[in-house]
Amino acid sequence: MASQTKTKILARHAANAALNIPLPGISMRGAHDLGADEPFYPLDEQIIAGAVEALESGQTHYVDVPGIAPLREAIAKHLNAACGTSWQSANILVTAGMQEARFLTIQIIGAQYDQIGVPTVAHPGVQKALGVRRRQVVSLSVETEQGCLPSLDEIAATLKKGCRLFYLESPSRLSGAAYTQNQVARIADMLAQHDAAAIWDQGLARWVDEGCSSLAALAEGSTAAIGEAWHGIGLGSWLVGSIAAPTDWIAPMQSQKQIMAICTSTASQYAALAASEIFGETHQQRLGQMRGQRAAALAMASELGLDLVPGAANNLLALHADASARGRLAEAGIDFAAGEDFGACDIVRLNIGAATVTAIEALG
Amino acid sequence: MSKKKQAAGTNLLYQLIAEARTYDDVIVMGRGDPDFDTPAHIVEAAKHAMIHHQDDVAPPAGLPALREAIAARVKRVNNIDIDPASEVVVTNGGQEALFLMVLAALGEGDELIVPEPNYNTYADSLAFAGGVKVAVQTAHEADFRADPAVVRAAITEKTRALLLVSPNNPAANVISPADMRALVDIAIQHDLMILADDIYDLFVYDDFVHTSPASLPGGKERSLTLNALSKAYSMTGWRLGWVVGPADLMARVAELKAAISGGTSIISQHAGIAALTGPQDAVDMMAAAYARRRRLVLDALDEMGMQYGVPQGGQFVFANIAFTGMDSAEVAQRILSEQHVLAYPGSAFSKERKDYLRMTFLQPEEQLIEGLRRMKLAMASL
């Protein structure tokens, strides 16, 4: 006889549509995979050496829940230099990748607030994290011509309605659009006026020419800044992310991390630590290369009259693409990230890489 | 008011661990972290993967080759037949497997029957899911056996699942085949799910036998079973575990896994393949060492006049300290401060276990002997 208990469990999950949303791949699976969250680069030997040395010296045991001390210090130092914050190691929680950072911030900081304001267009991992234990979500509408970011007016209106916690991406994980420094300053002012707070996904910020405009630099006491460590260095599938936040937020997230994972893989952490030493120089080289490839792709898209979504991050571009255009991408063997998974139906996201121009040609 | 006050969340163990770190000569008999390093061939496989599998990308459920190795392992060790494509999800260690299992099976107001004492994270995970723990108490005098009749009596109309951890943490009892059969029958009769934790299944002592509930007729279709490489291969830092179960439920587990952490380190997964498919002599060596150390600990506890449930499996002993007349948190604190030995207070596992200490035998024998010597001194001074 079929189990009624199991039937009920399955029905409960089936009713939770957020859990069914697919996630993009974590890292590119080859040159024609333009849909993953991170570009793939072969690992620098120094990074491998860092991980190997740790393993061979017996670093195969549990480590501190919030992460190994030197990595937390390196992340704090990096964020402070890049974004103008003043985080200490105690403000850093190392996570098993970006999705765990989303989950911990949304669920644990979110539990301290009645509502959370979330843009209608965001990384699908946001809706998935919200779906595990439903929070009261206030949807922030976005404007495609602003790169699918919520406008400042929309944030102000949502504050007026009583929402005091926001999840914001800058750059957008779909379009790469980022708030300017002035806009970030205005957001910080608005949040301060209402004693409100934000979870700020700045994982793609280093791909923006203008650099990292972090809300945390202006509102360190009420911002949790999340991102990969280190996006684009080649550690995507090793899954290392971080949360930088006030210590009174770190404490409950650390407790939750203990409950759900104990700690992050030691090999991954030591690799990330080694990567921290070369990230600056390596990233600059890759940023320069990406900038050139993106400019070429944008120029071709413009020539072909394609409908681009404004963006600022050099590692990706987004554009409108109907079913027929998507079919042509598929025929060309190009994988892309589908906008509907992010909440934007007619948009596709393409990573910048050797095959991006091929993709643009196919779309034209 | 839209903003809520932050809930207080302190962890007794954090304080003890933090203090332990301040002592150069500390002997840690608390945390369940084997002292052995990960076997060399597993480390070699990880190194190989760092060079040759850099561009591997696994789906959230895990690399197909690892899932196949897990399927072969649970067949070989646990006698559970599973489809590696649809009935395995790879996780960030046993801890994430545990969290996923609880979230998948239990929702708001659902009751989980938990033989106590038990691993405290089950209660924490259940609280996150909004579920309700229904504790079934056991006694050290009966070696912490969970009597199926008592379990049956605890079932209500809200009961949705039984938690069966064998060997148990911290009590170290092993559910006998007969009891396991009876517990699975209860689950079938009352249409309950079974959450099975087999993480210590390779460490069973004397004539005790490990039985997985999913291996019994009628068990598999209602069981989610977790395991991990942490304890068996001394791979606690690699964070690699799994859940296996029926495909319909595992599809939900996979969705939850994607929502919580998205995936599992590719390097750990390749190391896991090597662990499961490579030579197993290191596991046998560790099991033999734990058996010797267990004897040392039990002899020392006997000398101290302490009562305990005989550890039938696992890597701990859960000893009664009621004779001290003190709370276990205070005793653990005194032992640590005065003798620099870290043991975990029973109250960290259950509020009803304030008169117990959990001690591991996961230290080299000379350290263990010294730790037990110091513990004798500490207990004598209480």
PDB file of N, CA and C in Angstrom, chain B residues 263-310:
ATOM      1  N   GLY B 263      26.166  22.666  -4.405  1.00  0.00           N
ATOM      2  CA  GLY B 263      27.017  21.567  -4.854  1.00  0.00           C
ATOM      3  C   GLY B 263      27.998  21.180  -3.768  1.00  0.00           C
ATOM      4  N   THR B 264      28.920  20.323  -4.147  1.00  0.00           N
ATOM      5  CA  THR B 264      29.940  19.835  -3.208  1.00  0.00           C
ATOM      6  C   THR B 264      31.294  19.922  -3.899  1.00  0.00           C
ATOM      7  N   SER B 265      32.295  20.310  -3.183  1.00  0.00           N
ATOM      8  CA  SER B 265      33.641  20.498  -3.751  1.00  0.00           C
ATOM      9  C   SER B 265      34.042  19.344  -4.664  1.00  0.00           C
ATOM     10  N   ILE B 266      34.467  19.707  -5.856  1.00  0.00           N
ATOM     11  CA  ILE B 266      34.833  18.698  -6.847  1.00  0.00           C
ATOM     12  C   ILE B 266      36.052  17.893  -6.382  1.00  0.00           C
ATOM     13  N   ILE B 267      36.927  18.532  -5.649  1.00  0.00           N
ATOM     14  CA  ILE B 267      38.136  17.837  -5.176  1.00  0.00           C
ATOM     15  C   ILE B 267      37.753  16.806  -4.111  1.00  0.00           C
ATOM     16  N   SER B 268      36.882  17.203  -3.220  1.00  0.00           N
ATOM     17  CA  SER B 268      36.419  16.247  -2.203  1.00  0.00           C
ATOM     18  C   SER B 268      35.708  15.075  -2.861  1.00  0.00           C
ATOM     19  N   GLN B 269      34.979  15.355  -3.921  1.00  0.00           N
ATOM     20  CA  GLN B 269      34.256  14.263  -4.588  1.00  0.00           C
ATOM     21  C   GLN B 269      35.230  13.270  -5.226  1.00  0.00           C
ATOM     22  N   HIS B 270      36.266  13.770  -5.842  1.00  0.00           N
ATOM     23  CA  HIS B 270      37.251  12.848  -6.414  1.00  0.00           C
ATOM     24  C   HIS B 270      37.976  12.080  -5.304  1.00  0.00           C
ATOM     25  N   ALA B 271      38.255  12.748  -4.214  1.00  0.00           N
ATOM     26  CA  ALA B 271      38.858  12.044  -3.076  1.00  0.00           C
ATOM     27  C   ALA B 271      37.913  10.956  -2.580  1.00  0.00           C
ATOM     28  N   GLY B 272      36.638  11.259  -2.592  1.00  0.00           N
ATOM     29  CA  GLY B 272      35.638  10.295  -2.144  1.00  0.00           C
ATOM     30  C   GLY B 272      35.591   9.056  -3.020  1.00  0.00           C
ATOM     31  N   ILE B 273      35.743   9.261  -4.320  1.00  0.00           N
ATOM     32  CA  ILE B 273      35.770   8.105  -5.232  1.00  0.00           C
ATOM     33  C   ILE B 273      36.945   7.196  -4.872  1.00  0.00           C
ATOM     34  N   ALA B 274      38.094   7.824  -4.621  1.00  0.00           N
ATOM     35  CA  ALA B 274      39.280   7.027  -4.252  1.00  0.00           C
ATOM     36  C   ALA B 274      39.053   6.299  -2.934  1.00  0.00           C
ATOM     37  N   ALA B 275      38.429   6.973  -1.985  1.00  0.00           N
ATOM     38  CA  ALA B 275      38.197   6.338  -0.689  1.00  0.00           C
ATOM     39  C   ALA B 275      37.320   5.097  -0.840  1.00  0.00           C
ATOM     40  N   LEU B 276      36.249   5.240  -1.594  1.00  0.00           N
ATOM     41  CA  LEU B 276      35.262   4.161  -1.674  1.00  0.00           C
ATOM     42  C   LEU B 276      35.697   3.018  -2.588  1.00  0.00           C
ATOM     43  N   THR B 277      36.507   3.340  -3.588  1.00  0.00           N
ATOM     44  CA  THR B 277      36.875   2.294  -4.555  1.00  0.00           C
ATOM     45  C   THR B 277      38.301   1.784  -4.347  1.00  0.00           C
ATOM     46  N   GLY B 278      39.071   2.452  -3.515  1.00  0.00           N
ATOM     47  CA  GLY B 278      40.468   2.064  -3.312  1.00  0.00           C
ATOM     48  C   GLY B 278      40.623   1.057  -2.190  1.00  0.00           C
ATOM     49  N   PRO B 279      41.880   0.823  -1.768  1.00  0.00           N
ATOM     50  CA  PRO B 279      42.124  -0.144  -0.684  1.00  0.00           C
ATOM     51  C   PRO B 279      41.440   0.279   0.614  1.00  0.00           C
ATOM     52  N   GLN B 280      40.954  -0.717   1.330  1.00  0.00           N
ATOM     53  CA  GLN B 280      40.202  -0.449   2.558  1.00  0.00           C
ATOM     54  C   GLN B 280      40.993  -0.812   3.816  1.00  0.00           C
ATOM     55  N   ASP B 281      42.286  -1.116   3.654  1.00  0.00           N
ATOM     56  CA  ASP B 281      43.041  -1.573   4.824  1.00  0.00           C
ATOM     57  C   ASP B 281      43.153  -0.497   5.899  1.00  0.00           C
ATOM     58  N   ALA B 282      43.157   0.776   5.501  1.00  0.00           N
ATOM     59  CA  ALA B 282      43.243   1.845   6.502  1.00  0.00           C
ATOM     60  C   ALA B 282      42.005   1.847   7.398  1.00  0.00           C
ATOM     61  N   VAL B 283      40.869   1.540   6.821  1.00  0.00           N
ATOM     62  CA  VAL B 283      39.637   1.481   7.624  1.00  0.00           C
ATOM     63  C   VAL B 283      39.748   0.351   8.644  1.00  0.00           C
ATOM     64  N   ASP B 284      40.239  -0.786   8.187  1.00  0.00           N
ATOM     65  CA  ASP B 284      40.401  -1.923   9.104  1.00  0.00           C
ATOM     66  C   ASP B 284      41.388  -1.585  10.220  1.00  0.00           C
ATOM     67  N   MET B 285      42.467  -0.900   9.846  1.00  0.00           N
ATOM     68  CA  MET B 285      43.474  -0.524  10.841  1.00  0.00           C
ATOM     69  C   MET B 285      42.848   0.409  11.890  1.00  0.00           C
ATOM     70  N   MET B 286      42.068   1.376  11.420  1.00  0.00           N
ATOM     71  CA  MET B 286      41.463   2.324  12.360  1.00  0.00           C
ATOM     72  C   MET B 286      40.452   1.616  13.265  1.00  0.00           C
ATOM     73  N   ALA B 287      39.671   0.730  12.666  1.00  0.00           N
ATOM     74  CA  ALA B 287      38.673   0.004  13.465  1.00  0.00           C
ATOM     75  C   ALA B 287      39.352  -0.806  14.566  1.00  0.00           C
ATOM     76  N   ALA B 288      40.479  -1.442  14.221  1.00  0.00           N
ATOM     77  CA  ALA B 288      41.209  -2.234  15.225  1.00  0.00           C
ATOM     78  C   ALA B 288      41.755  -1.316  16.327  1.00  0.00           C
ATOM     79  N   ALA B 289      42.243  -0.150  15.928  1.00  0.00           N
ATOM     80  CA  ALA B 289      42.773   0.803  16.922  1.00  0.00           C
ATOM     81  C   ALA B 289      41.667   1.284  17.857  1.00  0.00           C
ATOM     82  N   TYR B 290      40.497   1.592  17.296  1.00  0.00           N
ATOM     83  CA  TYR B 290      39.404   2.061  18.148  1.00  0.00           C
ATOM     84  C   TYR B 290      38.967   0.972  19.124  1.00  0.00           C
ATOM     85  N   ALA B 291      39.000  -0.266  18.649  1.00  0.00           N
ATOM     86  CA  ALA B 291      38.604  -1.368  19.542  1.00  0.00           C
ATOM     87  C   ALA B 291      39.566  -1.460  20.733  1.00  0.00           C
ATOM     88  N   ARG B 292      40.878  -1.313  20.453  1.00  0.00           N
ATOM     89  CA  ARG B 292      41.863  -1.343  21.558  1.00  0.00           C
ATOM     90  C   ARG B 292      41.653  -0.167  22.503  1.00  0.00           C
ATOM     91  N   ARG B 293      41.459   0.991  21.944  1.00  0.00           N
ATOM     92  CA  ARG B 293      41.313   2.201  22.769  1.00  0.00           C
ATOM     93  C   ARG B 293      40.028   2.148  23.606  1.00  0.00           C
ATOM     94  N   ARG B 294      38.995   1.605  23.003  1.00  0.00           N
ATOM     95  CA  ARG B 294      37.725   1.477  23.739  1.00  0.00           C
ATOM     96  C   ARG B 294      37.962   0.675  25.005  1.00  0.00           C
ATOM     97  N   ARG B 295      38.757  -0.382  24.886  1.00  0.00           N
ATOM     98  CA  ARG B 295      39.021  -1.226  26.055  1.00  0.00           C
ATOM     99  C   ARG B 295      39.762  -0.418  27.131  1.00  0.00           C
ATOM    100  N   LEU B 296      40.738   0.400  26.673  1.00  0.00           N
ATOM    101  CA  LEU B 296      41.486   1.247  27.613  1.00  0.00           C
ATOM    102  C   LEU B 296      40.548   2.181  28.379  1.00  0.00           C
ATOM    103  N   VAL B 297      39.646   2.793  27.636  1.00  0.00           N
ATOM    104  CA  VAL B 297      38.728   3.759  28.260  1.00  0.00           C
ATOM    105  C   VAL B 297      37.809   3.055  29.240  1.00  0.00           C
ATOM    106  N   LEU B 298      37.257   1.938  28.821  1.00  0.00           N
ATOM    107  CA  LEU B 298      36.313   1.243  29.706  1.00  0.00           C
ATOM    108  C   LEU B 298      37.020   0.763  30.981  1.00  0.00           C
ATOM    109  N   ASP B 299      38.251   0.287  30.839  1.00  0.00           N
ATOM    110  CA  ASP B 299      39.000  -0.141  32.027  1.00  0.00           C
ATOM    111  C   ASP B 299      39.222   1.045  32.976  1.00  0.00           C
ATOM    112  N   ALA B 300      39.554   2.190  32.395  1.00  0.00           N
ATOM    113  CA  ALA B 300      39.795   3.375  33.230  1.00  0.00           C
ATOM    114  C   ALA B 300      38.512   3.827  33.922  1.00  0.00           C
ATOM    115  N   LEU B 301      37.411   3.791  33.189  1.00  0.00           N
ATOM    116  CA  LEU B 301      36.136   4.188  33.791  1.00  0.00           C
ATOM    117  C   LEU B 301      35.757   3.224  34.910  1.00  0.00           C
ATOM    118  N   ASP B 302      36.049   1.955  34.700  1.00  0.00           N
ATOM    119  CA  ASP B 302      35.766   0.977  35.760  1.00  0.00           C
ATOM    120  C   ASP B 302      36.586   1.302  37.005  1.00  0.00           C
ATOM    121  N   GLU B 303      37.839   1.663  36.783  1.00  0.00           N
ATOM    122  CA  GLU B 303      38.694   2.019  37.930  1.00  0.00           C
ATOM    123  C   GLU B 303      38.155   3.239  38.655  1.00  0.00           C
ATOM    124  N   MET B 304      37.560   4.144  37.892  1.00  0.00           N
ATOM    125  CA  MET B 304      37.000   5.358  38.514  1.00  0.00           C
ATOM    126  C   MET B 304      35.637   5.095  39.136  1.00  0.00           C
ATOM    127  N   GLY B 305      35.110   3.906  38.900  1.00  0.00           N
ATOM    128  CA  GLY B 305      33.798   3.589  39.450  1.00  0.00           C
ATOM    129  C   GLY B 305      32.662   4.256  38.711  1.00  0.00           C
ATOM    130  N   MET B 306      32.911   4.623  37.485  1.00  0.00           N
ATOM    131  CA  MET B 306      31.867   5.306  36.710  1.00  0.00           C
ATOM    132  C   MET B 306      30.998   4.285  35.990  1.00  0.00           C
ATOM    133  N   GLN B 307      29.723   4.610  35.874  1.00  0.00           N
ATOM    134  CA  GLN B 307      28.795   3.755  35.148  1.00  0.00           C
ATOM    135  C   GLN B 307      28.639   4.280  33.719  1.00  0.00           C
ATOM    136  N   TYR B 308      28.355   3.375  32.825  1.00  0.00           N
ATOM    137  CA  TYR B 308      28.211   3.783  31.425  1.00  0.00           C
ATOM    138  C   TYR B 308      27.436   2.713  30.670  1.00  0.00           C
ATOM    139  N   GLY B 309      26.941   3.103  29.529  1.00  0.00           N
ATOM    140  CA  GLY B 309      26.392   2.106  28.623  1.00  0.00           C
ATOM    141  C   GLY B 309      27.556   1.548  27.828  1.00  0.00           C
ATOM    142  N   VAL B 310      27.664   0.240  27.754  1.00  0.00           N
ATOM    143  CA  VAL B 310      28.799  -0.343  27.021  1.00  0.00           C
ATOM    144  C   VAL B 310      28.731   0.094  25.562  1.00  0.00           C
TER     145      VAL B 310
END
